[in-house]
Amino acid sequence: MAVAHLNASINWNNKPPNHIMNLQKDNFWKSAKAPLMMLAPMEDVTDTSFREVVVRNASVGSLNVVFTEFTSTDGLCHQKGRYSVSQRLWVSATERKLLKAKGVKIVAQIWGNNPSNFYESAKMLSDEYDFDGIDINMGCPVRKVVAQGSGSGLINNESLTAEIIAATRAASDLPLSVKTRLGVKTVDTDRWLSFLLTQPLDAIILHGRIQKQMSEGMADWEEIARAVMIRNRIASQMLIIGNGDVWSLEEARKRVKKYGTNGVMIGRGIFKNPWLFSERSGEEISVAERIDTLLQHLKLYGKKMDHRNSFPVLKRFFKIYISNFNGAASLREKLMQSETIIEAKNILHQFRQ
């Protein structure tokens, strides 16, 4: 059930920009050359350590934008919970250096249902962080999130959506995008996209499924193409980025050409090939490089363990690196039984001897 309109008495459109005396942040959505290739925000996946691995592997120009894990605006505005939640926004010094060297932009993704908290969170992101943009999550399909009227729950609440976007815009001059889906229980592209295209956004990232599907079934790229046609009619300057079931850069480029999007966001495809943005297939990656990359990930993750999460979260990555070679299954089994980063490193070093 969607939440009620929370801040009807506040006219966010009349609030002055937070940085009115500052130079406007460079809007990469407007200046970047299409097509844009992006790594999707994923819970407990796209933290600073994994983003750094992906960016390090990427060829210059093949990866344009990365996103943080989705971060709760309620949590950021909670006096006691802010520290824990804000760790999702952490960008390590080494990742920051790589991003700048390779020309990759980084966007903070936030979610919630309270416009006041979006205002405060966006102001915080502008004042205290160094991001290239803000993305509002209006596509998370998780039932408990949707039940709050957040994520995909906003798709059927145009008035609250408009207020959230206006509040975020009022607080920050950072470029603003929305990541969303085709609908909730049924495909609703015409109504939902026609509405979003009237909002003060720079881009819409459209996942080709409805909320009810979660990650099941095939992403509907024909509906994404329909969204592009609606865009061409209503707001030709707005960028549309397609998302869903793309497993390689070659496939991403074909989707852009066929469906007319301004780029592609890749999510689960990175699980099959962490070198996806290097223009290489998984079969081209040697055993030595696979092990070296996992060791690098372990090292980077170890540096951030005091900030958030614990070793078990890291185990989901073992299959990503340790696959497609003789002895991979046995090595993975040993790694899954490890309990510390040091133990996992020792297992990898012993395998190479």
Tab-separated table of C-alpha atoms in Angstrom:
chain	number	residue	atom	x	y	z
A	1	MET	CA	0.000	0.000	0.000
A	2	ALA	CA	1.471	3.357	-1.008
A	3	VAL	CA	2.131	5.965	1.663
A	4	ALA	CA	0.171	9.178	1.695
A	5	HIS	CA	1.473	12.491	0.402
A	6	LEU	CA	3.847	13.452	3.209
A	7	ASN	CA	4.701	17.121	2.722
A	8	ALA	CA	1.795	18.686	0.898
A	9	SER	CA	2.326	22.026	2.671
A	10	ILE	CA	5.859	22.471	1.289
A	11	ASN	CA	6.363	23.893	-2.181
A	12	TRP	CA	9.796	22.555	-3.056
A	13	ASN	CA	9.762	24.385	-6.372
A	14	ASN	CA	9.934	27.686	-4.488
A	15	LYS	CA	13.014	26.681	-2.494
A	16	PRO	CA	16.254	28.256	-3.768
A	17	PRO	CA	19.035	25.912	-4.945
A	18	ASN	CA	21.329	24.948	-2.104
A	19	HIS	CA	24.431	25.969	-4.070
A	20	ILE	CA	23.059	29.140	-5.666
A	21	MET	CA	26.340	30.976	-5.088
A	22	ASN	CA	28.473	28.123	-6.460
A	23	LEU	CA	29.291	27.164	-10.014
A	24	GLN	CA	26.889	24.520	-11.279
A	25	LYS	CA	28.202	20.961	-11.186
A	26	ASP	CA	29.238	19.661	-14.592
A	27	ASN	CA	26.319	17.701	-15.991
A	28	PHE	CA	27.843	14.564	-17.458
A	29	TRP	CA	24.444	13.453	-18.776
A	30	LYS	CA	24.516	16.413	-21.145
A	31	SER	CA	28.222	16.458	-21.998
A	32	ALA	CA	29.030	12.734	-22.319
A	33	LYS	CA	29.150	11.118	-25.721
A	34	ALA	CA	26.578	8.370	-26.263
A	35	PRO	CA	26.275	5.507	-25.903
A	36	LEU	CA	26.909	5.482	-22.167
A	37	MET	CA	27.871	2.147	-20.583
A	38	MET	CA	27.165	1.722	-16.886
A	39	LEU	CA	27.564	-0.692	-13.991
A	40	ALA	CA	24.255	-1.062	-12.140
A	41	PRO	CA	23.868	-0.382	-8.415
A	42	MET	CA	23.499	-3.725	-6.619
A	43	GLU	CA	22.939	-4.426	-2.943
A	44	ASP	CA	25.990	-5.897	-1.160
A	45	VAL	CA	27.800	-5.996	-4.518
A	46	THR	CA	28.771	-2.573	-5.859
A	47	ASP	CA	30.672	-1.314	-2.832
A	48	THR	CA	33.912	0.600	-3.245
A	49	SER	CA	36.077	-2.544	-3.370
A	50	PHE	CA	34.163	-4.280	-6.179
A	51	ARG	CA	33.687	-1.053	-8.126
A	52	GLU	CA	37.448	-0.547	-7.995
A	53	VAL	CA	38.059	-4.051	-9.349
A	54	VAL	CA	35.630	-3.461	-12.227
A	55	VAL	CA	37.035	-0.012	-13.051
A	56	ARG	CA	40.610	-1.319	-12.851
A	57	ASN	CA	39.715	-4.081	-15.324
A	58	ALA	CA	37.862	-1.736	-17.683
A	59	SER	CA	39.330	-0.341	-20.882
A	60	VAL	CA	39.372	3.448	-21.087
A	61	GLY	CA	36.074	4.609	-22.570
A	62	SER	CA	34.273	1.266	-22.231
A	63	LEU	CA	32.776	2.077	-18.810
A	64	ASN	CA	31.315	5.540	-18.273
A	65	VAL	CA	29.310	5.501	-15.036
A	66	VAL	CA	29.203	3.488	-11.801
A	67	PHE	CA	26.721	3.745	-8.929
A	68	THR	CA	26.839	3.240	-5.181
A	69	GLU	CA	24.665	0.665	-3.475
A	70	PHE	CA	21.205	2.087	-2.890
A	71	THR	CA	21.234	4.195	0.265
A	72	SER	CA	18.282	4.970	2.525
A	73	THR	CA	17.365	8.644	2.860
A	74	ASP	CA	15.645	7.813	6.148
A	75	GLY	CA	18.877	6.273	7.407
A	76	LEU	CA	20.989	9.240	6.284
A	77	CYS	CA	18.670	11.565	8.189
A	78	HIS	CA	18.620	9.416	11.347
A	79	GLN	CA	20.890	10.780	14.039
A	80	LYS	CA	22.042	7.377	15.280
A	81	GLY	CA	21.786	5.379	12.060
A	82	ARG	CA	23.508	7.794	9.726
A	83	TYR	CA	27.060	6.541	10.268
A	84	SER	CA	26.213	2.941	9.414
A	85	VAL	CA	24.065	3.820	6.401
A	86	SER	CA	26.539	6.360	5.034
A	87	GLN	CA	29.188	3.657	4.617
A	88	ARG	CA	27.309	2.687	1.450
A	89	LEU	CA	28.494	5.992	0.022
A	90	TRP	CA	32.148	5.426	0.826
A	91	VAL	CA	34.562	5.876	-2.091
A	92	SER	CA	38.113	4.825	-1.250
A	93	ALA	CA	41.060	7.013	-2.206
A	94	THR	CA	42.341	4.376	-4.638
A	95	GLU	CA	38.935	4.023	-6.307
A	96	ARG	CA	38.641	7.814	-6.592
A	97	LYS	CA	42.036	7.982	-8.286
A	98	LEU	CA	41.071	5.264	-10.780
A	99	LEU	CA	37.730	6.891	-11.569
A	100	LYS	CA	39.433	10.158	-12.454
A	101	ALA	CA	42.215	8.462	-14.432
A	102	LYS	CA	39.712	6.529	-16.572
A	103	GLY	CA	37.095	9.244	-16.861
A	104	VAL	CA	34.400	7.246	-15.055
A	105	LYS	CA	31.620	9.151	-13.270
A	106	ILE	CA	30.203	7.998	-9.929
A	107	VAL	CA	26.569	8.516	-8.928
A	108	ALA	CA	25.010	8.146	-5.475
A	109	GLN	CA	21.753	6.204	-5.537
A	110	ILE	CA	19.234	7.006	-2.795
A	111	TRP	CA	15.782	5.689	-1.926
A	112	GLY	CA	12.857	6.342	0.409
A	113	ASN	CA	9.410	7.933	0.468
A	114	ASN	CA	9.818	11.148	2.499
A	115	PRO	CA	10.493	14.303	0.435
A	116	SER	CA	11.982	16.122	3.430
A	117	ASN	CA	14.525	13.362	3.872
A	118	PHE	CA	15.315	13.440	0.157
A	119	TYR	CA	15.943	17.174	0.492
A	120	GLU	CA	18.276	16.722	3.473
A	121	SER	CA	20.037	13.731	1.883
A	122	ALA	CA	20.597	15.526	-1.420
A	123	LYS	CA	21.922	18.572	0.440
A	124	MET	CA	24.263	16.250	2.355
A	125	LEU	CA	25.487	14.642	-0.872
A	126	SER	CA	26.298	18.058	-2.299
A	127	ASP	CA	27.901	19.521	0.819
A	128	GLU	CA	29.829	16.569	2.217
A	129	TYR	CA	30.622	14.239	-0.694
A	130	ASP	CA	32.120	14.355	-4.162
A	131	PHE	CA	29.660	12.615	-6.465
A	132	ASP	CA	28.966	13.370	-10.109
A	133	GLY	CA	25.214	12.860	-9.806
A	134	ILE	CA	22.263	11.596	-7.779
A	135	ASP	CA	19.976	8.757	-8.822
A	136	ILE	CA	16.610	8.094	-7.174
A	137	ASN	CA	15.691	4.431	-6.918
A	138	MET	CA	12.129	3.959	-8.153
A	139	GLY	CA	12.659	0.407	-9.313
A	140	CYS	CA	13.575	-1.800	-6.350
A	141	PRO	CA	11.087	-4.721	-6.507
A	142	VAL	CA	11.639	-6.080	-2.968
A	143	ARG	CA	8.224	-6.455	-1.352
A	144	LYS	CA	9.039	-4.794	1.984
A	145	VAL	CA	10.446	-1.773	0.135
A	146	VAL	CA	7.434	-1.565	-2.195
A	147	ALA	CA	5.032	-1.936	0.756
A	148	GLN	CA	6.494	1.271	2.216
A	149	GLY	CA	5.711	3.110	-0.990
A	150	SER	CA	9.405	3.253	-1.881
A	151	GLY	CA	11.307	1.817	-4.858
A	152	SER	CA	8.797	0.440	-7.376
A	153	GLY	CA	6.056	1.512	-4.982
A	154	LEU	CA	6.453	5.058	-6.303
A	155	ILE	CA	5.400	4.046	-9.825
A	156	ASN	CA	1.714	4.328	-8.886
A	157	ASN	CA	2.115	7.531	-6.860
A	158	GLU	CA	2.746	10.411	-9.236
A	159	SER	CA	2.110	13.198	-6.699
A	160	LEU	CA	4.634	11.845	-4.188
A	161	THR	CA	7.120	11.076	-6.975
A	162	ALA	CA	6.896	14.667	-8.217
A	163	GLU	CA	7.457	16.019	-4.718
A	164	ILE	CA	10.479	13.768	-4.138
A	165	ILE	CA	12.054	14.861	-7.418
A	166	ALA	CA	11.331	18.537	-6.678
A	167	ALA	CA	12.771	18.241	-3.152
A	168	THR	CA	15.943	16.609	-4.460
A	169	ARG	CA	16.314	19.265	-7.156
A	170	ALA	CA	15.789	22.062	-4.632
A	171	ALA	CA	18.585	20.774	-2.412
A	172	SER	CA	21.284	20.082	-4.965
A	173	ASP	CA	22.651	21.150	-8.323
A	174	LEU	CA	24.003	17.659	-8.994
A	175	PRO	CA	22.667	16.011	-12.183
A	176	LEU	CA	19.570	13.966	-11.362
A	177	SER	CA	18.314	10.653	-12.761
A	178	VAL	CA	15.706	8.047	-11.854
A	179	LYS	CA	16.060	4.281	-12.135
A	180	THR	CA	12.705	2.585	-12.516
A	181	ARG	CA	10.651	-0.213	-14.118
A	182	LEU	CA	7.864	-0.619	-16.671
A	183	GLY	CA	5.137	-0.871	-14.051
A	184	VAL	CA	4.085	-2.626	-10.848
A	185	LYS	CA	1.650	-5.458	-11.555
A	186	THR	CA	1.227	-4.750	-15.258
A	187	VAL	CA	3.194	-2.917	-17.941
A	188	ASP	CA	2.370	0.785	-17.629
A	189	THR	CA	4.970	2.361	-19.904
A	190	ASP	CA	2.758	4.985	-21.560
A	191	ARG	CA	1.364	6.509	-18.378
A	192	TRP	CA	4.482	6.225	-16.206
A	193	LEU	CA	7.058	7.379	-18.757
A	194	SER	CA	4.823	10.175	-20.006
A	195	PHE	CA	4.684	11.444	-16.431
A	196	LEU	CA	8.422	11.077	-15.688
A	197	LEU	CA	9.309	12.891	-18.895
A	198	THR	CA	7.567	16.024	-17.563
A	199	GLN	CA	9.774	16.032	-14.457
A	200	PRO	CA	13.055	18.008	-14.055
A	201	LEU	CA	15.305	15.016	-14.665
A	202	ASP	CA	18.417	14.555	-16.772
A	203	ALA	CA	17.984	10.828	-17.448
A	204	ILE	CA	15.706	7.855	-16.908
A	205	ILE	CA	17.227	4.405	-16.469
A	206	LEU	CA	14.558	1.885	-17.401
A	207	HIS	CA	14.649	-1.765	-16.374
A	208	GLY	CA	12.623	-3.860	-18.813
A	209	ARG	CA	10.519	-5.686	-16.214
A	210	ILE	CA	7.597	-4.860	-13.951
A	211	GLN	CA	7.910	-5.077	-10.170
A	212	LYS	CA	5.874	-8.284	-9.997
A	213	GLN	CA	8.473	-10.111	-12.104
A	214	MET	CA	11.362	-9.319	-9.742
A	215	SER	CA	14.219	-10.810	-11.822
A	216	GLU	CA	12.136	-13.507	-13.495
A	217	GLY	CA	11.370	-13.800	-17.196
A	218	MET	CA	13.031	-11.846	-19.967
A	219	ALA	CA	13.485	-8.088	-19.898
A	220	ASP	CA	11.140	-6.476	-22.427
A	221	TRP	CA	13.319	-4.308	-24.639
A	222	GLU	CA	10.423	-3.628	-27.003
A	223	GLU	CA	8.800	-1.684	-24.156
A	224	ILE	CA	12.085	0.133	-23.562
A	225	ALA	CA	11.976	1.095	-27.266
A	226	ARG	CA	8.408	2.303	-26.707
A	227	ALA	CA	9.708	4.498	-23.886
A	228	VAL	CA	12.263	5.948	-26.301
A	229	MET	CA	9.474	6.821	-28.770
A	230	ILE	CA	7.493	8.506	-25.992
A	231	ARG	CA	10.627	10.421	-25.030
A	232	ASN	CA	11.136	11.580	-28.608
A	233	ARG	CA	7.624	13.043	-28.559
A	234	ILE	CA	7.590	14.644	-25.096
A	235	ALA	CA	11.140	15.522	-24.020
A	236	SER	CA	13.703	14.849	-26.716
A	237	GLN	CA	16.578	16.131	-24.546
A	238	MET	CA	15.986	13.481	-21.843
A	239	LEU	CA	18.319	10.483	-21.919
A	240	ILE	CA	16.890	6.959	-21.757
A	241	ILE	CA	19.223	4.186	-20.562
A	242	GLY	CA	18.092	0.585	-21.053
A	243	ASN	CA	18.662	-2.120	-18.446
A	244	GLY	CA	18.024	-5.850	-18.256
A	245	ASP	CA	19.542	-9.106	-19.548
A	246	VAL	CA	22.650	-7.695	-21.193
A	247	TRP	CA	25.716	-9.910	-20.876
A	248	SER	CA	28.455	-8.214	-22.908
A	249	LEU	CA	29.520	-4.863	-24.327
A	250	GLU	CA	28.944	-6.161	-27.835
A	251	GLU	CA	25.360	-7.029	-26.929
A	252	ALA	CA	24.926	-3.643	-25.213
A	253	ARG	CA	25.969	-1.779	-28.340
A	254	LYS	CA	23.580	-3.842	-30.439
A	255	ARG	CA	20.732	-2.973	-28.045
A	256	VAL	CA	21.518	0.742	-28.348
A	257	LYS	CA	21.443	0.523	-32.134
A	258	LYS	CA	18.278	-1.580	-32.289
A	259	TYR	CA	16.188	0.068	-29.577
A	260	GLY	CA	17.423	3.666	-29.716
A	261	THR	CA	18.525	4.151	-26.118
A	262	ASN	CA	21.314	6.529	-25.125
A	263	GLY	CA	23.157	3.740	-23.363
A	264	VAL	CA	22.916	0.524	-21.383
A	265	MET	CA	23.231	-0.309	-17.706
A	266	ILE	CA	24.638	-3.785	-16.984
A	267	GLY	CA	23.924	-5.574	-13.717
A	268	ARG	CA	24.013	-9.348	-13.439
A	269	GLY	CA	26.215	-9.615	-16.523
A	270	ILE	CA	29.157	-8.572	-14.370
A	271	PHE	CA	28.699	-11.751	-12.286
A	272	LYS	CA	29.470	-13.857	-15.335
A	273	ASN	CA	32.459	-11.766	-16.330
A	274	PRO	CA	34.090	-9.155	-14.049
A	275	TRP	CA	36.260	-8.257	-17.071
A	276	LEU	CA	33.168	-7.400	-19.137
A	277	PHE	CA	34.169	-3.738	-19.540
A	278	SER	CA	37.641	-4.718	-20.724
A	279	GLU	CA	36.214	-5.913	-24.066
A	280	ARG	CA	37.334	-9.456	-23.184
A	281	SER	CA	35.169	-12.527	-22.701
A	282	GLY	CA	35.509	-14.702	-19.621
A	283	GLU	CA	37.148	-17.428	-21.690
A	284	GLU	CA	40.048	-15.087	-22.478
A	285	ILE	CA	40.978	-14.605	-18.810
A	286	SER	CA	43.808	-16.836	-17.591
A	287	VAL	CA	43.744	-18.761	-14.314
A	288	ALA	CA	46.589	-16.600	-12.994
A	289	GLU	CA	44.666	-13.395	-13.738
A	290	ARG	CA	41.531	-14.770	-12.113
A	291	ILE	CA	43.402	-15.590	-8.919
A	292	ASP	CA	45.307	-12.295	-8.946
A	293	THR	CA	42.061	-10.361	-9.340
A	294	LEU	CA	40.401	-12.186	-6.456
A	295	LEU	CA	43.480	-11.548	-4.283
A	296	GLN	CA	43.224	-7.881	-5.189
A	297	HIS	CA	39.521	-7.854	-4.285
A	298	LEU	CA	40.288	-9.531	-0.941
A	299	LYS	CA	42.897	-6.875	-0.198
A	300	LEU	CA	40.580	-4.003	-1.080
A	301	TYR	CA	37.697	-5.499	0.876
A	302	GLY	CA	39.950	-6.005	3.887
A	303	LYS	CA	40.626	-2.272	3.961
A	304	LYS	CA	36.910	-1.502	4.234
A	305	MET	CA	35.802	-4.252	6.617
A	306	ASP	CA	36.010	-1.903	9.599
A	307	HIS	CA	33.592	0.381	7.808
A	308	ARG	CA	30.842	-2.104	6.984
A	309	ASN	CA	29.978	-5.719	6.307
A	310	SER	CA	31.883	-8.829	7.164
A	311	PHE	CA	33.739	-11.644	5.471
A	312	PRO	CA	30.677	-13.846	4.621
A	313	VAL	CA	29.394	-11.155	2.238
A	314	LEU	CA	32.592	-11.524	0.245
A	315	LYS	CA	31.975	-15.216	-0.422
A	316	ARG	CA	29.387	-14.447	-3.097
A	317	PHE	CA	32.245	-13.246	-5.295
A	318	PHE	CA	34.260	-16.487	-5.241
A	319	LYS	CA	32.329	-18.076	-8.098
A	320	ILE	CA	32.688	-14.883	-10.166
A	321	TYR	CA	36.463	-15.269	-10.298
A	322	ILE	CA	37.029	-18.964	-9.690
A	323	SER	CA	35.366	-20.668	-12.652
A	324	ASN	CA	36.015	-21.969	-16.180
A	325	PHE	CA	39.246	-23.847	-15.445
A	326	ASN	CA	40.324	-27.262	-14.215
A	327	GLY	CA	40.186	-27.472	-10.448
A	328	ALA	CA	37.926	-24.424	-10.072
A	329	ALA	CA	35.124	-26.296	-8.302
A	330	SER	CA	37.479	-27.813	-5.728
A	331	LEU	CA	39.172	-24.465	-5.121
A	332	ARG	CA	35.818	-22.729	-4.666
A	333	GLU	CA	34.742	-25.348	-2.142
A	334	LYS	CA	37.855	-24.681	-0.050
A	335	LEU	CA	37.353	-20.942	-0.290
A	336	MET	CA	33.733	-21.244	0.821
A	337	GLN	CA	34.907	-23.035	3.945
A	338	SER	CA	37.338	-20.244	4.844
A	339	GLU	CA	36.414	-17.857	7.629
A	340	THR	CA	38.822	-14.953	7.189
A	341	ILE	CA	40.476	-12.988	4.407
A	342	ILE	CA	43.890	-14.266	5.497
A	343	GLU	CA	42.687	-17.875	5.282
A	344	ALA	CA	41.214	-17.279	1.805
A	345	LYS	CA	44.475	-15.693	0.634
A	346	ASN	CA	46.483	-18.659	1.902
A	347	ILE	CA	44.233	-21.097	0.012
A	348	LEU	CA	44.776	-19.148	-3.212
A	349	HIS	CA	48.539	-18.975	-2.730
A	350	GLN	CA	48.722	-22.717	-2.036
A	351	PHE	CA	46.739	-23.434	-5.224
A	352	ARG	CA	49.285	-21.506	-7.293
A	353	GLN	CA	52.289	-23.339	-5.882
